[in-house]
Every structure is written in structure tokens, then in C-alpha cells.
Coordinates of N, CA, C and O in Angstrom, one line a residue:
M8 N 69.6 -7.4 -90.0 CA 69.1 -8.1 -88.3 C 68.0 -6.8 -87.3 O 68.7 -6.1 -87.8
I9 N 67.4 -7.4 -86.9 CA 66.7 -6.7 -86.2 C 67.5 -6.4 -84.9 O 67.8 -6.8 -84.0
E10 N 67.8 -4.6 -84.6 CA 67.5 -4.2 -83.2 C 67.1 -4.5 -82.0 O 65.6 -3.2 -82.8
F11 N 66.6 -4.4 -81.1 CA 66.1 -4.0 -80.1 C 66.2 -3.7 -79.0 O 68.0 -4.1 -78.4
T12 N 65.6 -3.3 -78.1 CA 66.6 -2.5 -77.2 C 66.1 -3.0 -75.8 O 65.9 -4.2 -76.0
K13 N 67.4 -2.8 -75.2 CA 67.4 -3.3 -73.7 C 66.0 -4.5 -73.0 O 66.1 -5.4 -73.1
S14 N 64.9 -2.9 -72.7 CA 64.0 -3.6 -72.1 C 63.0 -4.7 -73.4 O 62.2 -5.1 -72.9
E15 N 63.0 -4.4 -74.2 CA 61.8 -5.0 -76.2 C 63.0 -6.4 -75.2 O 62.2 -7.7 -75.3
K16 N 64.6 -6.7 -75.1 CA 65.4 -8.2 -75.1 C 64.7 -8.8 -74.0 O 64.4 -9.7 -73.8
R17 N 64.2 -8.2 -72.8 CA 64.0 -8.2 -71.3 C 62.7 -9.1 -71.7 O 62.4 -10.1 -71.5
E18 N 61.4 -8.5 -72.1 CA 60.4 -8.8 -72.5 C 59.8 -10.1 -73.3 O 59.8 -10.4 -73.5
L19 N 61.3 -9.9 -74.7 CA 61.0 -11.0 -75.9 C 61.3 -12.0 -75.0 O 61.1 -13.5 -75.0
R20 N 62.3 -12.3 -73.9 CA 63.0 -13.5 -72.7 C 62.0 -14.1 -71.8 O 61.5 -15.1 -71.5
R21 N 60.9 -13.2 -72.0 CA 59.7 -13.3 -70.7 C 58.8 -14.0 -71.8 O 58.4 -14.6 -71.3
L22 N 58.4 -13.5 -72.4 CA 57.4 -14.0 -73.3 C 58.2 -15.0 -74.1 O 56.5 -15.9 -74.4
A23 N 58.7 -15.4 -74.5 CA 59.0 -16.3 -75.2 C 59.8 -18.1 -73.8 O 58.8 -18.9 -74.2
G24 N 59.6 -17.5 -72.8 CA 59.5 -18.6 -71.6 C 58.1 -18.8 -71.3 O 57.5 -20.0 -71.1
D25 N 56.9 -17.9 -71.5 CA 55.7 -18.1 -71.1 C 55.5 -19.5 -72.5 O 54.7 -20.1 -72.7
A26 N 55.5 -19.1 -74.0 CA 55.5 -19.5 -75.2 C 56.1 -21.3 -74.9 O 55.3 -22.2 -74.7
Y27 N 57.4 -21.2 -74.5 CA 58.0 -22.6 -73.8 C 57.2 -23.6 -73.1 O 57.1 -24.3 -73.5
K28 N 56.7 -22.8 -72.1 CA 56.0 -22.9 -70.6 C 54.9 -24.1 -71.3 O 53.8 -25.0 -71.4
A29 N 54.1 -23.1 -71.9 CA 52.8 -23.6 -72.9 C 53.3 -25.0 -73.4 O 52.0 -25.4 -73.9
E30 N 54.0 -24.0 -74.6 CA 53.6 -25.8 -75.8 C 54.5 -26.9 -74.9 O 53.9 -28.0 -75.5
M31 N 55.4 -27.0 -74.2 CA 55.7 -28.0 -72.9 C 54.3 -28.6 -71.9 O 54.2 -30.2 -72.5
E32 N 53.8 -27.8 -72.1 CA 52.1 -28.2 -71.3 C 51.8 -29.1 -71.8 O 50.9 -29.8 -71.4
K33 N 50.9 -29.0 -73.7 CA 50.2 -29.0 -74.3 C 51.1 -30.5 -74.5 O 50.5 -31.6 -75.0
E34 N 52.7 -30.5 -74.6 CA 53.3 -31.8 -74.5 C 52.5 -32.9 -73.0 O 53.2 -34.2 -73.3
V35 N 53.3 -32.4 -72.7 CA 52.8 -33.3 -71.5 C 52.0 -33.6 -70.9 O 51.2 -34.6 -71.1
A36 N 50.5 -32.8 -71.3 CA 49.4 -33.0 -71.3 C 48.6 -34.5 -71.7 O 48.3 -35.2 -71.2
K37 N 49.9 -34.7 -73.3 CA 49.5 -36.2 -73.6 C 49.9 -37.2 -72.8 O 49.5 -38.3 -73.2
L38 N 51.5 -37.1 -72.5 CA 51.5 -38.1 -71.8 C 51.1 -38.4 -70.3 O 51.2 -39.4 -70.4
E39 N 50.3 -37.4 -70.0 CA 49.4 -37.2 -69.1 C 48.4 -38.5 -69.4 O 48.0 -39.1 -68.2
A40 N 47.9 -38.2 -70.3 CA 47.2 -39.2 -71.0 C 47.1 -40.4 -71.2 O 46.3 -41.5 -71.0
A41 N 48.4 -41.0 -71.6 CA 49.3 -41.6 -71.6 C 49.0 -42.3 -70.4 O 48.8 -43.8 -70.8
F42 N 49.9 -42.1 -69.2 CA 50.1 -42.5 -68.5 C 47.9 -42.7 -67.5 O 48.3 -44.1 -67.4
K43 N 47.1 -41.7 -67.9 CA 46.5 -42.5 -67.5 C 45.5 -43.4 -68.2 O 44.6 -44.5 -67.2
T44 N 45.7 -44.0 -69.4 CA 45.2 -44.7 -70.2 C 45.7 -46.2 -69.4 O 45.7 -47.2 -69.7
W45 N 47.6 -46.4 -69.0 CA 48.0 -47.0 -68.8 C 47.4 -47.3 -67.1 O 47.0 -49.0 -67.1
R46 N 47.3 -46.3 -66.1 CA 46.6 -46.4 -64.8 C 44.8 -47.5 -65.3 O 44.4 -48.5 -64.7
D47 N 44.4 -46.9 -66.0 CA 43.2 -47.4 -66.7 C 42.9 -48.7 -67.1 O 42.5 -49.7 -67.8
G48 N 44.4 -49.2 -67.8 CA 44.4 -50.8 -67.7 C 44.4 -50.9 -69.6 O 44.5 -52.2 -70.0
K49 N 44.6 -49.9 -69.9 CA 44.2 -49.8 -71.5 C 45.3 -50.3 -72.5 O 44.9 -50.4 -73.9
I50 N 46.2 -50.1 -72.2 CA 48.0 -50.7 -71.9 C 49.0 -51.2 -71.4 O 49.1 -50.3 -70.1
T51 N 49.4 -51.6 -72.0 CA 51.0 -52.1 -70.9 C 51.7 -51.2 -70.1 O 51.8 -50.2 -70.6
V52 N 52.3 -51.5 -69.4 CA 53.2 -50.5 -68.7 C 54.6 -50.3 -69.7 O 55.4 -49.8 -69.9
F53 N 54.6 -51.5 -70.6 CA 55.5 -51.4 -71.7 C 55.5 -50.3 -73.6 O 56.2 -49.8 -73.7
D54 N 54.0 -50.0 -73.2 CA 53.5 -49.4 -74.4 C 53.7 -48.3 -73.8 O 53.9 -46.9 -74.4
L55 N 53.3 -47.1 -72.5 CA 53.7 -46.4 -71.6 C 54.9 -46.1 -71.9 O 55.5 -44.7 -72.2
D56 N 56.2 -47.3 -71.6 CA 56.7 -46.5 -71.5 C 57.7 -46.3 -72.8 O 58.1 -45.3 -72.9
E57 N 57.1 -47.2 -74.0 CA 57.4 -46.7 -75.7 C 57.1 -44.9 -75.7 O 57.8 -44.3 -76.1
Q58 N 56.1 -44.5 -75.0 CA 55.6 -43.9 -75.1 C 56.4 -42.4 -74.5 O 56.5 -41.0 -75.0
V59 N 56.7 -43.0 -73.4 CA 57.3 -41.7 -72.3 C 59.0 -41.1 -72.8 O 59.2 -40.8 -73.7
H60 N 59.6 -42.0 -74.1 CA 61.0 -42.3 -74.1 C 60.4 -41.2 -76.0 O 61.2 -40.4 -76.3
A61 N 59.3 -41.7 -76.5 CA 58.9 -40.8 -77.4 C 59.2 -39.3 -77.3 O 59.3 -38.6 -78.3
Y62 N 58.0 -39.4 -76.5 CA 58.1 -37.7 -76.1 C 60.1 -37.5 -75.7 O 59.9 -36.1 -75.4
Y63 N 60.1 -37.8 -75.0 CA 61.4 -38.0 -74.4 C 63.1 -37.2 -75.6 O 63.5 -36.1 -75.7
S64 N 62.5 -38.2 -77.1 CA 63.7 -38.5 -77.3 C 63.0 -37.3 -79.0 O 63.5 -36.8 -80.0
G65 N 62.1 -36.9 -78.9 CA 60.4 -36.2 -79.5 C 60.4 -34.8 -79.3 O 61.5 -34.0 -79.7
P66 N 59.3 -34.7 -78.6 CA 59.1 -32.8 -78.9 C 59.9 -32.1 -78.0 O 60.3 -31.6 -77.5
R67 N 60.1 -33.2 -76.0 CA 60.9 -32.6 -75.6 C 62.2 -32.1 -75.9 O 62.9 -30.8 -75.5
K68 N 63.3 -33.1 -76.9 CA 64.2 -32.5 -77.0 C 63.9 -31.5 -78.6 O 64.8 -30.6 -78.3
Q69 N 63.1 -31.6 -79.6 CA 62.8 -30.5 -80.2 C 62.7 -29.0 -79.4 O 63.2 -27.9 -79.5
L70 N 61.4 -29.4 -77.9 CA 61.9 -27.9 -77.8 C 62.4 -27.2 -77.2 O 62.6 -26.8 -77.0
Y71 N 63.5 -28.1 -76.8 CA 64.5 -27.6 -75.8 C 65.7 -26.7 -77.2 O 65.8 -25.9 -76.7
A72 N 65.7 -27.5 -77.8 CA 66.5 -27.2 -78.8 C 66.1 -25.8 -79.4 O 67.0 -25.0 -79.6
F73 N 65.0 -26.1 -79.5 CA 64.3 -24.4 -80.5 C 64.6 -22.9 -79.3 O 64.5 -22.7 -79.6
Y74 N 63.6 -23.9 -78.1 CA 63.5 -21.8 -77.8 C 64.8 -22.7 -76.2 O 65.0 -20.9 -76.1
Q75 N 66.0 -23.0 -75.8 CA 67.0 -23.6 -75.4 C 68.3 -23.0 -76.0 O 69.3 -21.8 -76.1
M76 N 68.4 -23.7 -77.1 CA 69.7 -23.9 -77.6 C 69.8 -22.9 -79.0 O 70.8 -22.6 -78.8
R77 N 68.9 -22.1 -79.9 CA 68.7 -21.6 -80.5 C 68.7 -19.8 -80.3 O 69.9 -18.9 -80.6
N78 N 68.5 -19.8 -78.7 CA 68.6 -18.4 -77.8 C 67.9 -17.4 -79.0 O 68.6 -16.8 -79.4
Q79 N 66.9 -17.3 -79.4 CA 66.2 -16.6 -80.3 C 64.6 -15.9 -79.8 O 63.9 -16.1 -80.5
P80 N 64.6 -15.2 -78.6 CA 63.3 -15.4 -78.2 C 62.3 -14.5 -79.3 O 61.2 -15.0 -79.0
E81 N 63.5 -13.2 -80.2 CA 62.2 -13.0 -81.1 C 61.4 -14.0 -82.4 O 60.7 -14.0 -82.2
A82 N 62.6 -15.3 -81.9 CA 61.8 -15.9 -83.5 C 61.1 -16.9 -81.9 O 59.3 -17.0 -82.7
A83 N 61.2 -17.3 -80.8 CA 59.9 -18.2 -79.8 C 58.8 -17.2 -79.4 O 57.5 -18.0 -79.3
V84 N 58.6 -16.1 -79.9 CA 57.6 -15.5 -79.4 C 56.8 -14.8 -80.8 O 55.7 -15.2 -80.7
A85 N 57.3 -14.9 -82.3 CA 56.3 -15.7 -83.7 C 56.1 -16.7 -83.8 O 54.8 -16.6 -83.8
R86 N 57.0 -17.4 -83.0 CA 56.2 -18.8 -83.4 C 55.1 -18.7 -82.2 O 54.4 -19.2 -82.3
G87 N 55.2 -18.5 -81.5 CA 54.0 -18.7 -80.0 C 53.0 -17.7 -80.1 O 52.0 -18.0 -80.5
L88 N 53.0 -16.4 -81.4 CA 52.3 -15.2 -81.4 C 51.6 -16.4 -82.5 O 49.8 -16.4 -82.7
A89 N 51.8 -17.0 -83.4 CA 51.6 -18.0 -84.6 C 50.7 -19.5 -84.5 O 49.7 -19.6 -85.0
M90 N 51.1 -19.4 -83.2 CA 50.3 -21.0 -83.2 C 50.0 -20.4 -82.0 O 49.0 -21.5 -81.1
G91 N 49.1 -18.8 -81.2 CA 48.3 -18.8 -80.5 C 48.7 -19.5 -78.9 O 47.5 -19.1 -77.9
L92 N 49.9 -20.2 -78.8 CA 50.5 -19.6 -77.7 C 50.4 -18.4 -76.7 O 50.7 -18.8 -75.5
I93 N 50.5 -17.7 -77.0 CA 51.2 -16.2 -76.5 C 49.5 -15.3 -76.9 O 49.4 -15.6 -78.4
D94 N 48.9 -14.8 -76.2 CA 48.0 -13.7 -76.6 C 48.6 -12.1 -77.2 O 49.6 -11.8 -76.4
A95 N 48.2 -12.3 -78.1 CA 49.0 -10.6 -78.6 C 48.9 -9.9 -77.9 O 49.5 -8.7 -78.2
V96 N 47.7 -9.3 -77.2 CA 47.8 -8.4 -76.4 C 48.4 -8.2 -75.2 O 49.3 -6.8 -74.9
Q97 N 49.4 -9.0 -75.2 CA 50.6 -9.3 -74.3 C 51.8 -8.7 -74.6 O 52.5 -8.5 -74.1
V98 N 51.7 -8.8 -76.4 CA 53.2 -8.4 -76.9 C 53.3 -7.0 -77.3 O 52.2 -6.5 -77.7
P99 N 54.3 -6.5 -76.7 CA 54.2 -4.5 -77.4 C 53.6 -4.7 -78.5 O 55.0 -5.4 -79.7
T100 N 53.1 -3.0 -78.8 CA 53.6 -2.8 -80.3 C 54.9 -3.3 -81.2 O 54.8 -3.1 -81.8
E101 N 55.9 -2.5 -80.7 CA 56.8 -1.8 -81.6 C 57.6 -3.4 -81.7 O 57.7 -3.6 -82.5
I102 N 57.0 -5.0 -80.8 CA 58.1 -6.1 -81.1 C 57.2 -6.9 -81.8 O 57.6 -7.4 -82.4
K103 N 55.9 -6.4 -82.4 CA 54.9 -7.1 -83.2 C 55.7 -6.4 -84.5 O 55.4 -7.2 -85.1
A104 N 55.4 -4.8 -84.4 CA 56.0 -5.1 -85.9 C 57.5 -5.0 -85.9 O 57.6 -5.2 -87.0
K105 N 58.0 -5.8 -85.5 CA 59.8 -5.5 -85.2 C 59.8 -7.4 -85.8 O 60.8 -7.2 -86.4
I106 N 58.9 -7.9 -85.6 CA 58.7 -9.4 -85.8 C 57.4 -10.0 -86.5 O 57.4 -11.4 -86.8
E107 N 56.9 -9.1 -87.1 CA 55.7 -9.4 -87.9 C 55.8 -10.6 -89.3 O 55.2 -11.3 -89.9
H108 N 57.4 -10.1 -90.0 CA 57.9 -11.3 -90.9 C 57.9 -12.7 -90.6 O 57.2 -13.4 -90.9
M109 N 57.9 -12.6 -88.7 CA 58.5 -14.3 -88.7 C 57.3 -14.7 -88.4 O 57.0 -16.3 -88.3
I110 N 56.2 -13.7 -87.9 CA 55.2 -14.3 -87.3 C 54.3 -14.7 -88.7 O 53.7 -15.5 -88.4
G111 N 54.4 -14.3 -89.7 CA 53.9 -15.1 -91.2 C 54.4 -16.0 -91.2 O 53.7 -16.5 -91.7
F112 N 55.8 -16.5 -91.2 CA 56.7 -17.7 -91.7 C 56.5 -18.9 -90.4 O 55.9 -19.9 -91.4
F113 N 55.9 -18.4 -89.6 CA 55.2 -19.8 -88.5 C 53.6 -19.9 -89.5 O 53.7 -21.0 -88.5
K114 N 52.9 -18.8 -89.2 CA 52.4 -18.9 -89.5 C 52.0 -20.0 -91.1 O 50.8 -20.6 -91.6
R115 N 52.9 -20.2 -92.0 CA 53.2 -20.7 -93.4 C 53.0 -22.4 -93.0 O 53.0 -23.2 -92.9

């Protein structure tokens, strides 16, 4: 098990929140596009409703489970770095060194 200092834990929680926000923004942007398609008359309200339901029961639920239920900010930060959701310069060198193996896991 990796040991983190109190300040590292605090920073990991902050960075995990940034990753969660960035990933949610990507998913909500897809939903926003569906609303635009509906407003443009290209899909029906029923099609839109299906997409909203798919978002709620799919990405929203999965992201909530990963970022909130697991309560593992180090995994969230590693995933955020691997996916390009967090800029590597934002992450202190000491933390990056401790989670390097996890970053590699999420890149694969």
C-alpha cells in the first residue's frame, strides 16, 4: 500500500475532483449535443429522452461510482493523468512517483 502525507492526500483529493469535473464535462457535452440535435428537429423528444436515460444510467453512474464510491483519489488522479484530464505539471513530482505504476495501468 502506498503511503501519502496529509498534504499529499489533500492534493490528491483536489486533483481527483478536477479529473471528475473534466470527465463529467466531456459526458455532459455529449448530452448537450443531443439537446441541440433535438432543438434542430433532427431527433424526436423520445429519442432525446432515451439519450438522457442512457447518460444517467451509463456514464453518470459509472463516473459517480469511480470517483465518489471508491474513495481512492490516487487512482482517480492516475486515471486523470493517463486520459489527459489533468495536466501533468499540476501534479507534484512526489505524488507522480508514487502513482506511476497506476498511471501505466490506466494507459493500457
